[in-house]
Short mmCIF file of C-alpha atoms in Angstrom, two decimals:
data_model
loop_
_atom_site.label_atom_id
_atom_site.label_comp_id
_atom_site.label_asym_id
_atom_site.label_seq_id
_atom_site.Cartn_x
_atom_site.Cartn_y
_atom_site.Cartn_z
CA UNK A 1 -43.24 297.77 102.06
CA UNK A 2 -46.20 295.01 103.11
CA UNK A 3 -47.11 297.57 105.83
CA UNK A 4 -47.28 300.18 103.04
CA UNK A 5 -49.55 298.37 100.87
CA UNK A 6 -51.91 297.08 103.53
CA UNK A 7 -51.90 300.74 104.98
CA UNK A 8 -53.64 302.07 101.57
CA UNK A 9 -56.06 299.08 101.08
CA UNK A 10 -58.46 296.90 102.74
CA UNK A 11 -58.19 294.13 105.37
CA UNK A 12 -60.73 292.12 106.91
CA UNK A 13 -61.50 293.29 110.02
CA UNK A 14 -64.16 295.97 108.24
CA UNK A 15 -62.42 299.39 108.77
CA UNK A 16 -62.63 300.06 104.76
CA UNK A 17 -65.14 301.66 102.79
CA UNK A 18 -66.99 299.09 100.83
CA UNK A 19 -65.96 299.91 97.71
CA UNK A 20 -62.46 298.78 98.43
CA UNK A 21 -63.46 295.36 99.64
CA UNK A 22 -61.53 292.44 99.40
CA UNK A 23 -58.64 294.59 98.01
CA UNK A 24 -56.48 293.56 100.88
CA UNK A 25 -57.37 289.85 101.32
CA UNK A 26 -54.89 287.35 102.62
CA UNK A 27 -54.62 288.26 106.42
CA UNK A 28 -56.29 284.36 106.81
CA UNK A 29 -59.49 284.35 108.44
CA UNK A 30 -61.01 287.26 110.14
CA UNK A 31 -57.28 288.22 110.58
CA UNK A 32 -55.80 291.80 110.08
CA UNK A 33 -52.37 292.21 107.70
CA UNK A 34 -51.71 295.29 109.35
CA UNK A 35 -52.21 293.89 113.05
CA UNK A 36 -50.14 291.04 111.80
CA UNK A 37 -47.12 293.17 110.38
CA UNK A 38 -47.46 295.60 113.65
CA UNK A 39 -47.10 292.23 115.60
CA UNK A 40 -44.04 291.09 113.85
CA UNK A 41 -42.47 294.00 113.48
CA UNK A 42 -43.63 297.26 114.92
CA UNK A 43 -40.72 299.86 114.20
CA UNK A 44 -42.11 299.40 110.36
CA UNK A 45 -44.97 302.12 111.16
CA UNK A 46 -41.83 304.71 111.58
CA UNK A 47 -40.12 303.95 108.13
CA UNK A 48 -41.36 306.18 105.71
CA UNK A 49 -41.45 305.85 101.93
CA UNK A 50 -39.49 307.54 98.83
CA UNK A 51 -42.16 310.24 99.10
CA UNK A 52 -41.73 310.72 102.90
CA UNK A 53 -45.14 308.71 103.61
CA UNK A 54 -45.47 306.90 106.53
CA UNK A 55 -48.14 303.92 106.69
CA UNK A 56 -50.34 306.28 108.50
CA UNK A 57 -49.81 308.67 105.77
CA UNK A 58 -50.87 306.29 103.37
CA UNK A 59 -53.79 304.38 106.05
CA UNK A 60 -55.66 307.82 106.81
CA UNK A 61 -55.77 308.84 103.41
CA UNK A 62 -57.70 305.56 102.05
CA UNK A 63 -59.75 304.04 105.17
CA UNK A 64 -63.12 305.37 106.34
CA UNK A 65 -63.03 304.19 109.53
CA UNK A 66 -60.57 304.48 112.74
CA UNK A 67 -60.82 300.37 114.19
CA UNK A 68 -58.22 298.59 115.55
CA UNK A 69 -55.70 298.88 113.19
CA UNK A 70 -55.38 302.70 113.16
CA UNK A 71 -55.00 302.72 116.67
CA UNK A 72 -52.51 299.70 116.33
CA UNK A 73 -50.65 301.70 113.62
CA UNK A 74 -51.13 305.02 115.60
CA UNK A 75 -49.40 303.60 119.40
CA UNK A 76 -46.52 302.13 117.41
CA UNK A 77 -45.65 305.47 116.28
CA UNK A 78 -47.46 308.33 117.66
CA UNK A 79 -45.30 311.11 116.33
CA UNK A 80 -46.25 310.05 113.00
CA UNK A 81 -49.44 312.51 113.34
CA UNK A 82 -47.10 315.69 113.77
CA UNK A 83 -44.63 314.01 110.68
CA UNK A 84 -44.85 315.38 107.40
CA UNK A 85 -44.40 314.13 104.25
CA UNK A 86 -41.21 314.86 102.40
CA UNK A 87 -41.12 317.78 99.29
CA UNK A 88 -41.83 315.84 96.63
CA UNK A 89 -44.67 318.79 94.62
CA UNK A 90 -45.84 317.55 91.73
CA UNK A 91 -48.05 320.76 90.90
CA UNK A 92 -47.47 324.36 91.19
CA UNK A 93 -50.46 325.63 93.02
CA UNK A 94 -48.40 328.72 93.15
CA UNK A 95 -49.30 329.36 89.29
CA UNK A 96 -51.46 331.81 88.66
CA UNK A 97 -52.54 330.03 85.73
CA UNK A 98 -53.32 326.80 88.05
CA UNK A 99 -57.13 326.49 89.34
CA UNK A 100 -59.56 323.64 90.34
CA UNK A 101 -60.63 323.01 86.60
CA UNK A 102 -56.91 321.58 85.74
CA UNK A 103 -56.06 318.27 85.09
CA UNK A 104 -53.06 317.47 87.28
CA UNK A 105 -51.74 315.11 90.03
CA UNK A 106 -52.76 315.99 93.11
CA UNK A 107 -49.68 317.43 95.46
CA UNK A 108 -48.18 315.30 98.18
CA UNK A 109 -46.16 318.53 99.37
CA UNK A 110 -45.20 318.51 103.13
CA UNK A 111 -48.43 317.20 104.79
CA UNK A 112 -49.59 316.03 107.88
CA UNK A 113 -51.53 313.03 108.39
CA UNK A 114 -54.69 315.61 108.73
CA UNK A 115 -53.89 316.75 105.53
CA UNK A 116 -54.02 313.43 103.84
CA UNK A 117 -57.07 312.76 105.44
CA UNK A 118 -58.33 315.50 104.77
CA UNK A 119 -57.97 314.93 100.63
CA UNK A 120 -59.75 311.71 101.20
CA UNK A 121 -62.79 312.11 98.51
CA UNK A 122 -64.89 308.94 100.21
CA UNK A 123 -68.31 310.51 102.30
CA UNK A 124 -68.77 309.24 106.11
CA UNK A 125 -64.16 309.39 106.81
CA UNK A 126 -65.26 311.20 109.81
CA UNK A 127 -64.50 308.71 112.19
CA UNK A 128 -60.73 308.80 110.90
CA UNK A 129 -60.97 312.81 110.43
CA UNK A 130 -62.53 313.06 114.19
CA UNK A 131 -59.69 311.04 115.91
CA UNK A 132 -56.95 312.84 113.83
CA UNK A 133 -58.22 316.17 115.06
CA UNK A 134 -58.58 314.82 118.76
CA UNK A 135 -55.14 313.56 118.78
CA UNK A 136 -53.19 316.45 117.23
CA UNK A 137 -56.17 319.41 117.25
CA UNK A 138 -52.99 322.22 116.09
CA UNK A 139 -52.82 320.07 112.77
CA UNK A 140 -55.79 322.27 111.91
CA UNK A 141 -54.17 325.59 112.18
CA UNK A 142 -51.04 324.44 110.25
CA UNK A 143 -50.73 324.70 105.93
CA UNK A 144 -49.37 321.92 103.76
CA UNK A 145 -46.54 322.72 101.39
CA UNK A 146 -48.92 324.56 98.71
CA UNK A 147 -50.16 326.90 101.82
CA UNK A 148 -53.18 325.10 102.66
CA UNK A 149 -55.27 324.23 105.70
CA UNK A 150 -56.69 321.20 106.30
CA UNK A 151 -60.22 323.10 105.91
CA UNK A 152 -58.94 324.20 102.50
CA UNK A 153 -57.78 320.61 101.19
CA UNK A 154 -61.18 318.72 102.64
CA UNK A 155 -62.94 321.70 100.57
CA UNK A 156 -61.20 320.68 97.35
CA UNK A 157 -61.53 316.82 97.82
CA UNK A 158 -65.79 317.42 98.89
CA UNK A 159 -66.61 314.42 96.10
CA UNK A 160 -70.37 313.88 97.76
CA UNK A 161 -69.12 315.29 100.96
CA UNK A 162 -71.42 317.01 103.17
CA UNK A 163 -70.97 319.84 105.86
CA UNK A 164 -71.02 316.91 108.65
CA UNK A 165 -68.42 314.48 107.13
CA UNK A 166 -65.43 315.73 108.69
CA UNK A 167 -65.82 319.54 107.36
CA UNK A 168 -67.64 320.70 110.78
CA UNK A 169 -65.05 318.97 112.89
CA UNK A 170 -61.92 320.62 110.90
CA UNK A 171 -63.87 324.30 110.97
CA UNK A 172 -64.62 323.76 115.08
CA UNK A 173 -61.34 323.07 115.92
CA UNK A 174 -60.09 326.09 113.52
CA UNK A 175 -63.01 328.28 112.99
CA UNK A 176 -60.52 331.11 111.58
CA UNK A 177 -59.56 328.30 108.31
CA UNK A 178 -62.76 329.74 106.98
CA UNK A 179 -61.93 333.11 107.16
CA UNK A 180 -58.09 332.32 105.83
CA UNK A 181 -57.14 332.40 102.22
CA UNK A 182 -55.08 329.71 100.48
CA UNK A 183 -50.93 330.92 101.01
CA UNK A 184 -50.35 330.44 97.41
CA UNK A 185 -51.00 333.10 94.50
CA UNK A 186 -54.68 331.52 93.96
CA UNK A 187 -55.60 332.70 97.46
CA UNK A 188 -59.20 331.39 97.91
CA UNK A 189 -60.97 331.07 100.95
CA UNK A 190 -62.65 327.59 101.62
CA UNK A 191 -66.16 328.93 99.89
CA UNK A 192 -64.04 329.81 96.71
CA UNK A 193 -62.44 326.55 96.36
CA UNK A 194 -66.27 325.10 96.62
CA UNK A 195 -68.17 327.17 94.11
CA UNK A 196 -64.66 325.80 91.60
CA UNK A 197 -65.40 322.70 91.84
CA UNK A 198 -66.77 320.95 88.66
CA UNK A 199 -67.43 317.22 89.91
CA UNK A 200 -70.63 317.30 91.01
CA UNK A 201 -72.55 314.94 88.57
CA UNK A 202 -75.55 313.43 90.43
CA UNK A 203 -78.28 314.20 92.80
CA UNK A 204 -77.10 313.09 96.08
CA UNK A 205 -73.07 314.40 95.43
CA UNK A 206 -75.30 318.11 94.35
CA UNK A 207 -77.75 317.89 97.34
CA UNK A 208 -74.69 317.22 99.83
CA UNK A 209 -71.77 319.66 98.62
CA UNK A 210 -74.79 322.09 98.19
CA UNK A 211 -75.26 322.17 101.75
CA UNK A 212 -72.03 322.44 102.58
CA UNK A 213 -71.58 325.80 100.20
CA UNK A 214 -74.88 326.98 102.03
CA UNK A 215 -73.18 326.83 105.26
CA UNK A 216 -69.48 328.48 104.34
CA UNK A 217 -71.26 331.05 102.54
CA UNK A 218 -73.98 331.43 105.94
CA UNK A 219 -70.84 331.40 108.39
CA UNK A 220 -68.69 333.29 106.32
CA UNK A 221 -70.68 335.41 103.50
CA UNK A 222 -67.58 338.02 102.90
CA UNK A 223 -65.92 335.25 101.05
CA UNK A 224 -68.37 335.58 97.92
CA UNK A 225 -67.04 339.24 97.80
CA UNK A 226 -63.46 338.75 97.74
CA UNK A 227 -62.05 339.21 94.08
CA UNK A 228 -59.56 336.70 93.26
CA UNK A 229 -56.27 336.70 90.90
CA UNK A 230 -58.73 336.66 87.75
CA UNK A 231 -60.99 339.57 89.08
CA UNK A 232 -63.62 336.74 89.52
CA UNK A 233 -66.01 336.32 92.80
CA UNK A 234 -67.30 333.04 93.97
CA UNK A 235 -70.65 333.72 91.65
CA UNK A 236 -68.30 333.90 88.76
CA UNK A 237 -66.41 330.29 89.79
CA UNK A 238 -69.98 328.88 90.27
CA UNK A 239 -71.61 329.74 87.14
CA UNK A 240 -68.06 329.09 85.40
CA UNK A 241 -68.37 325.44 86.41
CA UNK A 242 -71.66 325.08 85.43
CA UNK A 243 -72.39 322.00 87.32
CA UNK A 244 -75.24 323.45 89.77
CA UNK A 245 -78.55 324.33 89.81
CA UNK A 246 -80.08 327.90 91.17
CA UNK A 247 -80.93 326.02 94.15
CA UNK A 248 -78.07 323.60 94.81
CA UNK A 249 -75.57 326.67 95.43
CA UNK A 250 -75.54 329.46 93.57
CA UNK A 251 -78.65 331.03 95.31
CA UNK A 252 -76.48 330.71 98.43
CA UNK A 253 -73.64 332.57 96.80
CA UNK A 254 -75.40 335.06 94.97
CA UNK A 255 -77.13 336.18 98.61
CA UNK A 256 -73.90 336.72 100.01
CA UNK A 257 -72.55 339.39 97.36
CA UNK A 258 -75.26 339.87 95.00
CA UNK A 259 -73.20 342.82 93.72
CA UNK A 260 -71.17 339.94 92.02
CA UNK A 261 -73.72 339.40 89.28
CA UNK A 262 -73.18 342.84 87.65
CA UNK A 263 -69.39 342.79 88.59
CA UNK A 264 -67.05 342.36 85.70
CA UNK A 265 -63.56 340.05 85.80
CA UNK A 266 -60.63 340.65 84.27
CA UNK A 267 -61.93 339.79 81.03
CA UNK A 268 -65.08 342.02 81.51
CA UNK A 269 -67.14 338.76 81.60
CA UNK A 270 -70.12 338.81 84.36
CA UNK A 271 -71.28 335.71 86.18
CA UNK A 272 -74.14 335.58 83.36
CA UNK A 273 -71.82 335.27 80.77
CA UNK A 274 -70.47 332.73 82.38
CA UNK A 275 -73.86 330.50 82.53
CA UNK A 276 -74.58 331.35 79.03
CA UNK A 277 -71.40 329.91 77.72
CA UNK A 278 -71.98 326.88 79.54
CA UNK A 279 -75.27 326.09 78.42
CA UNK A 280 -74.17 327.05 74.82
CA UNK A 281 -71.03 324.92 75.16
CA UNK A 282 -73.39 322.18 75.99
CA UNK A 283 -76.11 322.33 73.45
CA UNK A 284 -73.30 322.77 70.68
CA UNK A 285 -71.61 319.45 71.78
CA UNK A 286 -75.12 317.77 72.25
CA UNK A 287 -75.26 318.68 67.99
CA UNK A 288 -72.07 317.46 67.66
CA UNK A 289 -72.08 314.42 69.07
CA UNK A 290 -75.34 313.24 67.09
CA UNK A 291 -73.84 314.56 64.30
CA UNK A 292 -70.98 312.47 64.65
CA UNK A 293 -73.37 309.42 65.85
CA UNK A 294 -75.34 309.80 62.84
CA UNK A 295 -72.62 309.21 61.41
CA UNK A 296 -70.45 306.68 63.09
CA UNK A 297 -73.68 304.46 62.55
CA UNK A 298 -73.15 301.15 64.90
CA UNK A 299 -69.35 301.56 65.52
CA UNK A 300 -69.17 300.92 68.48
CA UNK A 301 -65.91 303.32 69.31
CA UNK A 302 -67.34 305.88 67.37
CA UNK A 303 -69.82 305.51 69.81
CA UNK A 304 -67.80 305.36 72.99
CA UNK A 305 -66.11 309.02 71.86
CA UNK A 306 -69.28 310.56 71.20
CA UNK A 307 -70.97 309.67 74.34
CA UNK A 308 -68.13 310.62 76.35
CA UNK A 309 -67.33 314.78 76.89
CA UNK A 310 -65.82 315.85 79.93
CA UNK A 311 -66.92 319.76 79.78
CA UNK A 312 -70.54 318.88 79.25
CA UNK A 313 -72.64 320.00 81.76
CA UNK A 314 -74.47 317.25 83.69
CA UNK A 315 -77.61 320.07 84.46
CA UNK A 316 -80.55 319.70 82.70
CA UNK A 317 -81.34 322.53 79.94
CA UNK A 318 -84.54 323.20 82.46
CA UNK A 319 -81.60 324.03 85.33
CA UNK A 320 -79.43 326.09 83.26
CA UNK A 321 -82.31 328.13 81.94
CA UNK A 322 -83.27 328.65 85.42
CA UNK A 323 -79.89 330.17 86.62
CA UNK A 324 -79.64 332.36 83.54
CA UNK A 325 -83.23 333.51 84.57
CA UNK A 326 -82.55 334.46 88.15
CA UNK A 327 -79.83 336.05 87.52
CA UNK A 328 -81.25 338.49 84.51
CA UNK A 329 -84.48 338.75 86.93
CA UNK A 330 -82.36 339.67 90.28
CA UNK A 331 -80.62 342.67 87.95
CA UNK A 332 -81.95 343.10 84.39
CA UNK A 333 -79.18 345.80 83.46
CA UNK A 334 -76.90 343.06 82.99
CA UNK A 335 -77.67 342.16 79.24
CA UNK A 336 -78.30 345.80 78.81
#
């Protein structure tokens, strides 16, 4: 269990990302725990967890960085890269009603050590991502227990990820992953699960995961015209989540299938629609909340709940106005 704890947080040795500093201290001075434990007992980096994990599960998932201790960890057990972790699904990404916007716990179902790299949100894991891939370069052709590549689970974990922290060196050792759809009932390609995604909330996490949709939808533009299980294209997922500008994405989509923005879904909504609810959604709960400031006065928890809302839209009005505008200018027969 020690090897299992140390595996998913910090030592000293400086293979962590700095915000998890100090979380594993106690290995003395300058010392490693996992060195250590490796030292005193080695067979412990073949014992996996209730869940299946083995500490290179766990260690690949959390570190940035592939030091001395994940090759330590990695020539005490080397089949641990082509191990995967035991059925143990805590979603149904099978559900058609299931998509990116859901609040869930992320799946542990039958993954490789690739895999749990892969849905490592930190930027700059490419050292750990590139070594992975060097060592066992098939993991990239083979799907996790909810039918997805290692392409499609780095795509869904982006956080401020750009197209050079680990995505390139997934897609070059698997350039088909791009053109593959998820084996689940969602079925989205890589630029689909992008375009979903509703965490981008400041400039550098926009600027980076915008360049990474620029290039999936530059090396593979036929994903922005595949209709998924809600009749909705990537345009539609894009404007849906409301989170980008014209220019940190959704230009790039729209120029791969700009038939999408007059191209009804299942609910005969357009992508335009979409964009206008959002910026309606958020200028309603901008009146609410100073409504309700006005008149929660200085209570302070009053004050907490109206400054928090989850489905606000981090854009500025001056961005959302800009997408509706592009999109009425590129086809004006879509308010018609």
């Amino acid at each position: 269990m020690l090897l299992f704890c140390s595996s998913s947080s910090s030592s000293s040795n400086g293979n962590t990302a700095p915000d998890d500093a100090g979380a594993g201290a106690g290995a003395g001075a300058g010392g490693s725990v996992i060195l250590e434990l490796l030292r005193l007992y080695a067979p412990a980096a073949a014992i996996p967890d209730h869940h299946g994990w083995l500490p290179m599960h766990h260690y690949v998932q959390h570190q940035t960085e592939w030091g001395e201790e994940a090759e330590a960890l990695y020539r005490a057990h080397e089949p641990a890269l082509r191990v995967r972790t035991t059925d143990n699904t805590t979603t149904d990404t099978n559900n058609d009603n299931n998509n990116n916007n859901d609040e869930h716990v992320p799946s542990r179902n039958r993954r490789l050590a690739l895999h749990t790299a892969a849905s490592n949100p930190r930027r700059h894991n490419t050292p750990v991502i590139t070594r992975l891939v060097e060592l066992n370069p098939r993991a990239c052709q083979q799907v996790d227990g909810d039918g997805k590549l290692p392409l499609h689970i780095i795509c869904e974990n982006i956080g401020n990820k750009d197209w050079e922290d680990g995505v390139e060196t997934i897609y070059s050792a698997y350039e088909e992953a791009i053109r593959t759809k998820e084996d689940n009932n969602r079925r989205w390609f890589p630029l689909q699960i992008v375009a979903a995604m509703t965490t981008t909330t400041n400039t550098t996490t926009t600027a980076a995961s915008s360049r990474l949709i620029q290039k999936l939808a530059e090396l593979y533009p036929e994903a922005a015209q595949d209709v998924d299980y809600e009749g909705k294209l990537a345009l539609h997922r894009i404007c849906e989540a409301g989170c980008r500008g014209w220019e940190d994405g959704i230009r790039a989509v729209f120029r791969a299938s700009p038939e999408a923005n007059f191209s009804p879904d299942h609910q005969g909504k357009l992508p335009f629609h979409y964009a206008a609810l959002r910026f309606a959604r958020k200028e309603l709960e901008g009146a609410n909340n100073q409504e309700q400031e006005e008149l929660a006065g200085d209570e302070e928890e009053d004050d907490d709940s109206s400054s928090s809302s989850s489905s606000s839209s981090p854009l500025s009005d001056v961005a959302q106005v800009e997408v509706l505008f592009e999109l009425l200018r590129a086809h004006p027969i879509i308010i018609q």
